[in-house]
Tab-separated table of C-alpha atoms in Angstrom:
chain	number	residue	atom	x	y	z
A	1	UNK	CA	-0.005	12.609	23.727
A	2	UNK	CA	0.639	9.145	23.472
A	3	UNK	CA	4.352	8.017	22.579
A	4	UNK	CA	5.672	4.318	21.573
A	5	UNK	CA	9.155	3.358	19.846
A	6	UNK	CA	10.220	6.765	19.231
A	7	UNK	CA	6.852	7.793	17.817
A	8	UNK	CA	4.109	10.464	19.187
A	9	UNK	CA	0.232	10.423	18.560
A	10	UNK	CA	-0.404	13.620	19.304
A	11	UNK	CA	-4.156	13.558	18.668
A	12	UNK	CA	-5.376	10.898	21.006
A	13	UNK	CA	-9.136	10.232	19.587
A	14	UNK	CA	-10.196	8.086	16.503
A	15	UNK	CA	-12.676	9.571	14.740
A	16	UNK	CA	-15.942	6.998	14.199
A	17	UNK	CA	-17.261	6.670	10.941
A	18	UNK	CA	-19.727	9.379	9.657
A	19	UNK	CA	-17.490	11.734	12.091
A	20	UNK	CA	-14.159	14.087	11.491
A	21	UNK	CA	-11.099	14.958	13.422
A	22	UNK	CA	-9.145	18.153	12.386
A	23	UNK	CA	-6.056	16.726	11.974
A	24	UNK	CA	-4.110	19.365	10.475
A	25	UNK	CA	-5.174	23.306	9.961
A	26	UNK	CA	-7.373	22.642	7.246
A	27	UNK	CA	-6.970	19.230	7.355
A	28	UNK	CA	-9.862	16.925	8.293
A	29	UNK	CA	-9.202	12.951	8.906
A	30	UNK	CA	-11.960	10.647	8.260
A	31	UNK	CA	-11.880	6.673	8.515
A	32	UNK	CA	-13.877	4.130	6.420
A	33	UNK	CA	-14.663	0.829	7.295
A	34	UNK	CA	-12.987	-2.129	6.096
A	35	UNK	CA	-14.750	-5.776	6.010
A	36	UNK	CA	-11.513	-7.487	7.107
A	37	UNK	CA	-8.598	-7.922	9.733
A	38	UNK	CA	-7.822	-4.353	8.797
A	39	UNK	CA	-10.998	-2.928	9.689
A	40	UNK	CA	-10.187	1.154	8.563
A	41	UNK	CA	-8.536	3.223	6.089
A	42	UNK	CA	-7.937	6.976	6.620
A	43	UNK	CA	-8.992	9.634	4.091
A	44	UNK	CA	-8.294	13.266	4.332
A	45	UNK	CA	-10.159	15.865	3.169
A	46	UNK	CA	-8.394	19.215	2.330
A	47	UNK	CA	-10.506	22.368	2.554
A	48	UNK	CA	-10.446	23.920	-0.598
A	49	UNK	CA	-12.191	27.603	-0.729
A	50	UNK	CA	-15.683	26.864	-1.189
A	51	UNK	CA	-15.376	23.017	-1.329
A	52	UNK	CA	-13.024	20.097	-0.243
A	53	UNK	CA	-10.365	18.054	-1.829
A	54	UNK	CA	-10.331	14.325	-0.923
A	55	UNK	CA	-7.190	12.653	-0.475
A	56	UNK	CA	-8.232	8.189	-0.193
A	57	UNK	CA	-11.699	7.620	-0.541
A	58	UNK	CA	-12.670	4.088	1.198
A	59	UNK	CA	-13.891	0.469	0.133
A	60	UNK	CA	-16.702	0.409	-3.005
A	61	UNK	CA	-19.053	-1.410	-0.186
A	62	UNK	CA	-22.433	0.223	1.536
A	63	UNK	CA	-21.251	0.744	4.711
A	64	UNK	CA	-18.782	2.887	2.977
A	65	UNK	CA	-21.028	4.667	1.025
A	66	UNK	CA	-23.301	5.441	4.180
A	67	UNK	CA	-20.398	6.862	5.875
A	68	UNK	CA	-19.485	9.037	2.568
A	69	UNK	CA	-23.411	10.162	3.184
A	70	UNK	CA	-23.302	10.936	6.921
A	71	UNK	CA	-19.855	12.686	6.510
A	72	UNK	CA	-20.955	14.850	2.904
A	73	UNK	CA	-23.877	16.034	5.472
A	74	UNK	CA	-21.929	16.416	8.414
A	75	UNK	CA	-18.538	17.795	9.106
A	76	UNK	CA	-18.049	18.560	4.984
A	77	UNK	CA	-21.223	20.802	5.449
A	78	UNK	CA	-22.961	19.996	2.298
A	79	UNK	CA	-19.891	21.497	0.638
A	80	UNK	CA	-19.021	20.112	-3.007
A	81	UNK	CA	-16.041	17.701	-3.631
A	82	UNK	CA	-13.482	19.627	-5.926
A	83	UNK	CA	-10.978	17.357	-6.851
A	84	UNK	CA	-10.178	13.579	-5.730
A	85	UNK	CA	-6.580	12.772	-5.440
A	86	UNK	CA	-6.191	8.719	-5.333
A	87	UNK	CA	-2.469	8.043	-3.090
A	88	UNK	CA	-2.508	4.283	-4.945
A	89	UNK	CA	-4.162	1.761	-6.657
A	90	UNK	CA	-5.360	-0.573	-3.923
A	91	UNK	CA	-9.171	-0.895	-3.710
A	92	UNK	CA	-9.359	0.504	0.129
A	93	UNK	CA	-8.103	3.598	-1.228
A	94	UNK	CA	-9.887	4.476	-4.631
A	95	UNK	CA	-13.091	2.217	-4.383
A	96	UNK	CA	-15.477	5.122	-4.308
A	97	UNK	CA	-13.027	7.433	-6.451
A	98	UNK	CA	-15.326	7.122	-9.349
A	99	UNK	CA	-18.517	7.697	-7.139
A	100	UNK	CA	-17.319	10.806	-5.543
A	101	UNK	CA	-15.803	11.866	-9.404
A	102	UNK	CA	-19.284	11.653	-10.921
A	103	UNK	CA	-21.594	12.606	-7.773
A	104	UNK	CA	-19.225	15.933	-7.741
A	105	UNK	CA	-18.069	16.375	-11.162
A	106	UNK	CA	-14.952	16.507	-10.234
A	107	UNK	CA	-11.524	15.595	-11.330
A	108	UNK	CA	-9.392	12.521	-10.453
A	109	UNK	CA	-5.394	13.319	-9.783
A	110	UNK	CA	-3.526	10.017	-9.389
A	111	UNK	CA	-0.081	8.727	-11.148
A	112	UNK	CA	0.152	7.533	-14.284
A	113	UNK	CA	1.364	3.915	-13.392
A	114	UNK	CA	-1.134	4.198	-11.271
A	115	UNK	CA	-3.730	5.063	-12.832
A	116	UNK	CA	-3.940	2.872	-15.755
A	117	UNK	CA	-2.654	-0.612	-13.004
A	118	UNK	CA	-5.717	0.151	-11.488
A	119	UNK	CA	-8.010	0.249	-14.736
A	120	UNK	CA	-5.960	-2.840	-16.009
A	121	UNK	CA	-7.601	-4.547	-12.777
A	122	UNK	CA	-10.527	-3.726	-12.954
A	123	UNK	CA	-10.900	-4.834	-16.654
A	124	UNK	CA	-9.176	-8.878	-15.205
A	125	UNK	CA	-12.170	-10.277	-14.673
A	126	UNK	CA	-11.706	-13.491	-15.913
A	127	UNK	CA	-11.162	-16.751	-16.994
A	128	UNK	CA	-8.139	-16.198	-14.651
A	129	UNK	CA	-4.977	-17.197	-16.848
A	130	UNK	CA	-2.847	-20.360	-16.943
A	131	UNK	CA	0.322	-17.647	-16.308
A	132	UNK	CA	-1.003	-17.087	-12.635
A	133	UNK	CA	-1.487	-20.617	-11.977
A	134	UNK	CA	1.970	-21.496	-13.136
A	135	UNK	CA	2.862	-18.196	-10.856
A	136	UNK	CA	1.653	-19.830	-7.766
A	137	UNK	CA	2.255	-23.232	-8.885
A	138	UNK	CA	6.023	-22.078	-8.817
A	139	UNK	CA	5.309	-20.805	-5.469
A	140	UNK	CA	4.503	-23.814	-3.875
A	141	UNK	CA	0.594	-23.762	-3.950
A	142	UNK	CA	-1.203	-27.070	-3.780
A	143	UNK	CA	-3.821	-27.518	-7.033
A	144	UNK	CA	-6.798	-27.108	-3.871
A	145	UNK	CA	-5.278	-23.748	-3.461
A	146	UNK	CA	-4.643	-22.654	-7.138
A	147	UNK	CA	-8.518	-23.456	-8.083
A	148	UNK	CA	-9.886	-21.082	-5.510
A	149	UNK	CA	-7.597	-18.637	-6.831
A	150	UNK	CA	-9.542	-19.501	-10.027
A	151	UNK	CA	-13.013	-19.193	-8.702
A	152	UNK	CA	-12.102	-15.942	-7.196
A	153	UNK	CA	-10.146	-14.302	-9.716
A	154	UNK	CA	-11.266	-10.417	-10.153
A	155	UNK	CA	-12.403	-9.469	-7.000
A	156	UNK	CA	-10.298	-6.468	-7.601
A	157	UNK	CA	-12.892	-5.187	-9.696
A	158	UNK	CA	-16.088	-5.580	-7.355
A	159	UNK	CA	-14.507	-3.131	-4.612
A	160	UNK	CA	-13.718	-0.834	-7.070
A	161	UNK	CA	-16.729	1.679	-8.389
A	162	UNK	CA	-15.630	2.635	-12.421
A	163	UNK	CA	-13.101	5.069	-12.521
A	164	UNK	CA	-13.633	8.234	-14.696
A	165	UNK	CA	-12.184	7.334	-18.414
A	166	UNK	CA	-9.799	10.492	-17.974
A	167	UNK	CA	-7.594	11.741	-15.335
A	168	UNK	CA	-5.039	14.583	-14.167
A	169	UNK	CA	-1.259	12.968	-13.670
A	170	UNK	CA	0.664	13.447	-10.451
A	171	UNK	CA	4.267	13.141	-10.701
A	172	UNK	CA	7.420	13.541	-8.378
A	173	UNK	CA	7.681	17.557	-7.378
A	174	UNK	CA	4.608	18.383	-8.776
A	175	UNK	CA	2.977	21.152	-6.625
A	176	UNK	CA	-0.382	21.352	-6.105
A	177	UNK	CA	-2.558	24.425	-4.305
A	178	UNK	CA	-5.370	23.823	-2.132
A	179	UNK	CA	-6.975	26.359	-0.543
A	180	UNK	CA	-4.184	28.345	-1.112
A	181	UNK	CA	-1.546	26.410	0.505
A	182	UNK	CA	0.824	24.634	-1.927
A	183	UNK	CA	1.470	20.383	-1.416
A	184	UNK	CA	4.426	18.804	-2.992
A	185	UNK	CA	3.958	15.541	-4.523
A	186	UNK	CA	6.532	12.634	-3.403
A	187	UNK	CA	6.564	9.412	-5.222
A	188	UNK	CA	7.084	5.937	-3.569
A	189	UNK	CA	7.705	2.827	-4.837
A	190	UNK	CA	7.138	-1.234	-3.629
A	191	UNK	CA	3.611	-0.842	-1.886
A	192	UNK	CA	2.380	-0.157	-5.123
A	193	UNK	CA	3.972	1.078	-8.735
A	194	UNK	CA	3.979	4.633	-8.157
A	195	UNK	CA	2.475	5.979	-5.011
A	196	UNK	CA	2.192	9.359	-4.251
A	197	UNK	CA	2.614	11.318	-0.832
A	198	UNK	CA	1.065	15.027	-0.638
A	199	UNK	CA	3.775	17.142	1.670
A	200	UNK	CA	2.937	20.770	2.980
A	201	UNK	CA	6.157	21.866	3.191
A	202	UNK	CA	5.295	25.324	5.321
A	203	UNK	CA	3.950	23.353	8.318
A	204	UNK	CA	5.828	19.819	7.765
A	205	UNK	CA	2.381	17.771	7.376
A	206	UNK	CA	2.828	14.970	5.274
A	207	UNK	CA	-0.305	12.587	3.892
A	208	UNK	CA	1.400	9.870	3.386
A	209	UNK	CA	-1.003	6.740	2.368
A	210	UNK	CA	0.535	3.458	2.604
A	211	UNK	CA	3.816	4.851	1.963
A	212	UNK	CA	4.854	5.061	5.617
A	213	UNK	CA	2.386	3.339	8.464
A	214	UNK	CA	2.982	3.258	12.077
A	215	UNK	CA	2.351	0.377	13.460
A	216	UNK	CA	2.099	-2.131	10.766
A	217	UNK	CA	4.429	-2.535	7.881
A	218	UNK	CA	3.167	-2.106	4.329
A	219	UNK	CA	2.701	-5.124	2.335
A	220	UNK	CA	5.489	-5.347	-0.398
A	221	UNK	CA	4.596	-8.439	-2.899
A	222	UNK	CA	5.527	-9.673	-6.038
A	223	UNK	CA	2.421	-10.472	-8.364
A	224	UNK	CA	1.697	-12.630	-11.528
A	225	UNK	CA	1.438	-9.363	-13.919
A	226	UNK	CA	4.906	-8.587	-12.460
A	227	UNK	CA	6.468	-12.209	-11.441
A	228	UNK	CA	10.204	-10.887	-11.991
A	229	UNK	CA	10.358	-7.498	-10.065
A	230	UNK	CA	12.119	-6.832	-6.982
A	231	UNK	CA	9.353	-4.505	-5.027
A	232	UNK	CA	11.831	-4.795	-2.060
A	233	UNK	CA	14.502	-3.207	-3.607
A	234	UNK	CA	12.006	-0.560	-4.665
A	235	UNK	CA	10.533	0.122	-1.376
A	236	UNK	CA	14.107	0.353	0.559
A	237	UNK	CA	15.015	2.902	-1.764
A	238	UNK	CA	12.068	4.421	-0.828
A	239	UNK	CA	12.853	5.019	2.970
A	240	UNK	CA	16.299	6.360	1.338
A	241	UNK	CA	14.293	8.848	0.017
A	242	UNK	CA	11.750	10.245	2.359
A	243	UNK	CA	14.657	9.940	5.307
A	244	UNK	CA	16.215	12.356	3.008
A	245	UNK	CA	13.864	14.549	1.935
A	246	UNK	CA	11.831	14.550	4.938
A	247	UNK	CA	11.878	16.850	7.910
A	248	UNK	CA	12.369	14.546	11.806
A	249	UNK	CA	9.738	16.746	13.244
A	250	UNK	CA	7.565	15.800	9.775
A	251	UNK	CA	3.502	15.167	11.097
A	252	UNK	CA	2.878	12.024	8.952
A	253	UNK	CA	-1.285	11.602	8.435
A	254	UNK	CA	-0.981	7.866	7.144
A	255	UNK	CA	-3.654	5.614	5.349
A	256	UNK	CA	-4.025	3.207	7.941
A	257	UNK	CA	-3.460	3.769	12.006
A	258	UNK	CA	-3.060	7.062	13.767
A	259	UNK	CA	-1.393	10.438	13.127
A	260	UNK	CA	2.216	10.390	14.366
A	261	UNK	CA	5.587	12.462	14.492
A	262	UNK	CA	8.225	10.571	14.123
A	263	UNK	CA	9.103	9.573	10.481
A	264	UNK	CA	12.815	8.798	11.101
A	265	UNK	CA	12.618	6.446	13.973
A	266	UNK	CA	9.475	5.150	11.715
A	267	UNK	CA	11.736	4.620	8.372
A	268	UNK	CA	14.503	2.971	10.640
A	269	UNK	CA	12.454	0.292	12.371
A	270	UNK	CA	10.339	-0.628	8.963
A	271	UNK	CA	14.442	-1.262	7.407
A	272	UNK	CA	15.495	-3.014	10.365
A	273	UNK	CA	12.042	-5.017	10.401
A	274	UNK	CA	12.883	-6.497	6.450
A	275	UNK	CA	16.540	-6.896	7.170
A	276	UNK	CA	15.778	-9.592	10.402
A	277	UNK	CA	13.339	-11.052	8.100
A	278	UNK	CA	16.043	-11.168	5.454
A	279	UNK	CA	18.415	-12.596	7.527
A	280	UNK	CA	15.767	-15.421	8.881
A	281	UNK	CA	14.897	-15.994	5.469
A	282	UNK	CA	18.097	-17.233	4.383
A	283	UNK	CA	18.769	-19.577	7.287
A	284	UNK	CA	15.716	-21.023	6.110
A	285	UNK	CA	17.749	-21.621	2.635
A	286	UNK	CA	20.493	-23.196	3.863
A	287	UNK	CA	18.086	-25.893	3.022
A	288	UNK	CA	16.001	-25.943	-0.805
A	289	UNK	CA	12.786	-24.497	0.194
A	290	UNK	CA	10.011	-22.771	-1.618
A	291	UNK	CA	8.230	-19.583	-1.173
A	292	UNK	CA	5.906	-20.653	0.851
A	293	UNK	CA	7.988	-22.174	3.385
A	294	UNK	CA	9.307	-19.079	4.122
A	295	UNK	CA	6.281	-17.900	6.220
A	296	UNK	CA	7.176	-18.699	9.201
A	297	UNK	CA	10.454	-16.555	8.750
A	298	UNK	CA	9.144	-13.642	7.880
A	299	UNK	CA	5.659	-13.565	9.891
A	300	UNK	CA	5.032	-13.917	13.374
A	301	UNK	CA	1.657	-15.181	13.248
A	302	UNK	CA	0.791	-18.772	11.264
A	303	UNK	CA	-0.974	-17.522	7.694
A	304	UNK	CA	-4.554	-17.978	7.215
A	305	UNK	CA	-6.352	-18.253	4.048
A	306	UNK	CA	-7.042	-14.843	4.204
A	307	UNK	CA	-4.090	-13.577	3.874
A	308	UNK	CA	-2.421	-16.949	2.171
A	309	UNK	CA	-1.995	-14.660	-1.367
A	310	UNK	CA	-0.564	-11.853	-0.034
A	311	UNK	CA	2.064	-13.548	2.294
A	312	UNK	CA	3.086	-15.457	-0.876
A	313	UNK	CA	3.851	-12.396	-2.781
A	314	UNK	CA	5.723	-11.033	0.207
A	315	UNK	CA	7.968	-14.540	0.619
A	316	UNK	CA	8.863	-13.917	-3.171
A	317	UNK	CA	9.719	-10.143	-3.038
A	318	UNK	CA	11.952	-11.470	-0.337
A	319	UNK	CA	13.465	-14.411	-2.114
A	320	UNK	CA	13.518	-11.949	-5.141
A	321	UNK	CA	15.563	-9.315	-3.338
A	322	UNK	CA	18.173	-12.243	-2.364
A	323	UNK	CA	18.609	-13.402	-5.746
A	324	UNK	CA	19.154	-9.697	-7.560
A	325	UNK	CA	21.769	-9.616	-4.658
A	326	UNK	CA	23.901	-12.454	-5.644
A	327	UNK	CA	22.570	-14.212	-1.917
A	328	UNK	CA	20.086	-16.658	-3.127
A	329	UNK	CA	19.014	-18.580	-6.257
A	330	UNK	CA	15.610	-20.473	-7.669
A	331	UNK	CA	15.695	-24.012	-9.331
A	332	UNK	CA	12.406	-25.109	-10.565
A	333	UNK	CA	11.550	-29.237	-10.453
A	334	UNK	CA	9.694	-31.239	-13.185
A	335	UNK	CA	6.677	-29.906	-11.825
A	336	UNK	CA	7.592	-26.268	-12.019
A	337	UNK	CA	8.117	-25.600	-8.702
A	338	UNK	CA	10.964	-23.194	-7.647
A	339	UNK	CA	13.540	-24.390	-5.221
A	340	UNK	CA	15.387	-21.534	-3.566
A	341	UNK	CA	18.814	-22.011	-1.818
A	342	UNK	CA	21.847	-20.071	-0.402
A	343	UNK	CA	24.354	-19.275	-2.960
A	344	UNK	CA	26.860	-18.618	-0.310
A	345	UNK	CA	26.599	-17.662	3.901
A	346	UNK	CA	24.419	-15.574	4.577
A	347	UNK	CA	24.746	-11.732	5.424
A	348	UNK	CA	25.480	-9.878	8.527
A	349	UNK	CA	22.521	-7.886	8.662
């Protein structure tokens, strides 16, 4: 069992695509492959009498779909797909939902925010809108920059096979059997709008998505649909929660990495993680500074293209979490450009 930072991985093997690791009794972990930096996501599959629920279902992408084949035939036995339940929006996690919905006929549980973010995306296709440009523009984006946003605008929708036109709603304390064993549903917030967890309560396993990860920190951004809210706020509120609700000795089966115990240590690092890059982030402001010049406070690694949009949205959920606090404020230029600063020293944290 390998430990690190207050956190056990009790199950020591990954499992190769095409392959399964019982997790959990009656809980299989699979991985998909990713074409990027984050090469995996975990899904779960739940045996269900006769059949399995999913829990995550991979990239829309053929090497995802080949390891959907190899694992249908393989550890899932030829056994049917009964119900797909989506943690979040984000394409690594319901790209094949609709594939497996239709191949299976069978039902897709997911939140309603959700839900219907998710088939808002995949209907943005394009021309991309002046409101994003102006978005980024405020951001500190170059024009270069802002026209391949342009020429890229609704990938969202290519990793993403077409959900089913109906669905089944998941909210907070909703209870769901499988297999004859009842999951609790527990809602997060700031990774995405309304993300849901699946806790088994009689053995303290908890599938947790991209709620809680173990080794990486969930993205938290601010986006152009969105450009006022404070994710930040939302996802510290978060740990409140599951520190509260949650069991220590909780076995946390996360979307990304490996299996660990250890959700309390886990909860207090990811705070402590934002609250250093809070703290960096506003010695940057004692100067007027825009979003993006906040990368180097809050990463530890120089920003590629890559990952150039998603660090953005990140800098402004900071900034944004600053300002709702009375500890920083914006002032755009003539060429709409916000200028953040200090509005008094910064805090202790």
């Amino acid at each position: 069992m390998a430990t690190a930072r207050g956190l056990s991985y009790p199950l020591g093997t990954i499992p190769e695509p095409g392959e399964a690791i019982e997790a959990a009794p009656g809980v299989l972990w699979l991985r998909m492959p990713l074409p990027m930096a984050l090469n995996h996501v975990n899904v779960y599959a739940i045996a269900d009498g006769d059949g399995w629920v999913v829990v995550d279902t991979g990239l829309r992408t053929p090497d995802t779909v080949t390891a959907w084949e190899a694992v249908l035939a393989g550890p899932l036995g030829g056994r049917p797909v009964t119900r797909v339940i989506c943690t979040h929006m984000h394409p690594d996690h319901i790209g094949l939902a609709g594939w497996l919905c239709e191949r299976f006929d069978a039902p897709l549980l997911m939140t309603r925010l959700e839900y219907v973010t998710a088939r808002m995306l995949i209907g943005d296709t394009g021309p991309a809108p002046d409101s994003g440009a102006r978005f980024f523009r405020a951001a500190g984006w170059d024009e270069a920059r802002i026209e391949k946003w342009r020429a890229s605008y609704g990938l969202f929708a290519k990793g993403v096979a077409p959900l089913p036109p109906g669905y089944r709603r998941l909210s907070e304390g909703d209870v769901l059997t499988i297999g004859g064993v009842d999951w609790t549903i527990l809602i997060g917030d700031g990774h995405s709008p309304e993300h849901a967890c699946l806790w088994r309560r009689s053995d303290n396993v908890l599938i947790s998505g991209d709620q809680l990860l173990p080794k990486i920190s969930s993205n938290v951004s601010v986006w152009p649909t969105e450009p006022l809210a404070d994710p930040l706020g939302d996802w510290m509120s978060s740990l409140d929660k599951l520190e509260q609700t949650l069991p220590a000795d909780t076995f946390c089966l996360p979307g990304h990495g490996e299996p660990f115990t250890g959700v309390l240590p886990r909860t207090e690092a990811l705070r402590r993680g934002h609250e250093v890059a809070l703290k960096r982030l506003e010695r940057t402001l004692r100067s007027p500074s825009r979003a993006v010049d906040g990368f180097s406070a809050l990463f530890a690694r120089p920003v590629g293209d890559g990952l150039y949009g998603m660090a953005t949205g990140e800098a402004i959920a900071h900034l944004h979490y600053l300002e709702r606090r009375g500890r920083a404020e914006r002032q755009p230029d003539a060429d709409g450009v916000d200028w953040w600063t200090l509005t008094s020293k910064e805090s202790e944290a």
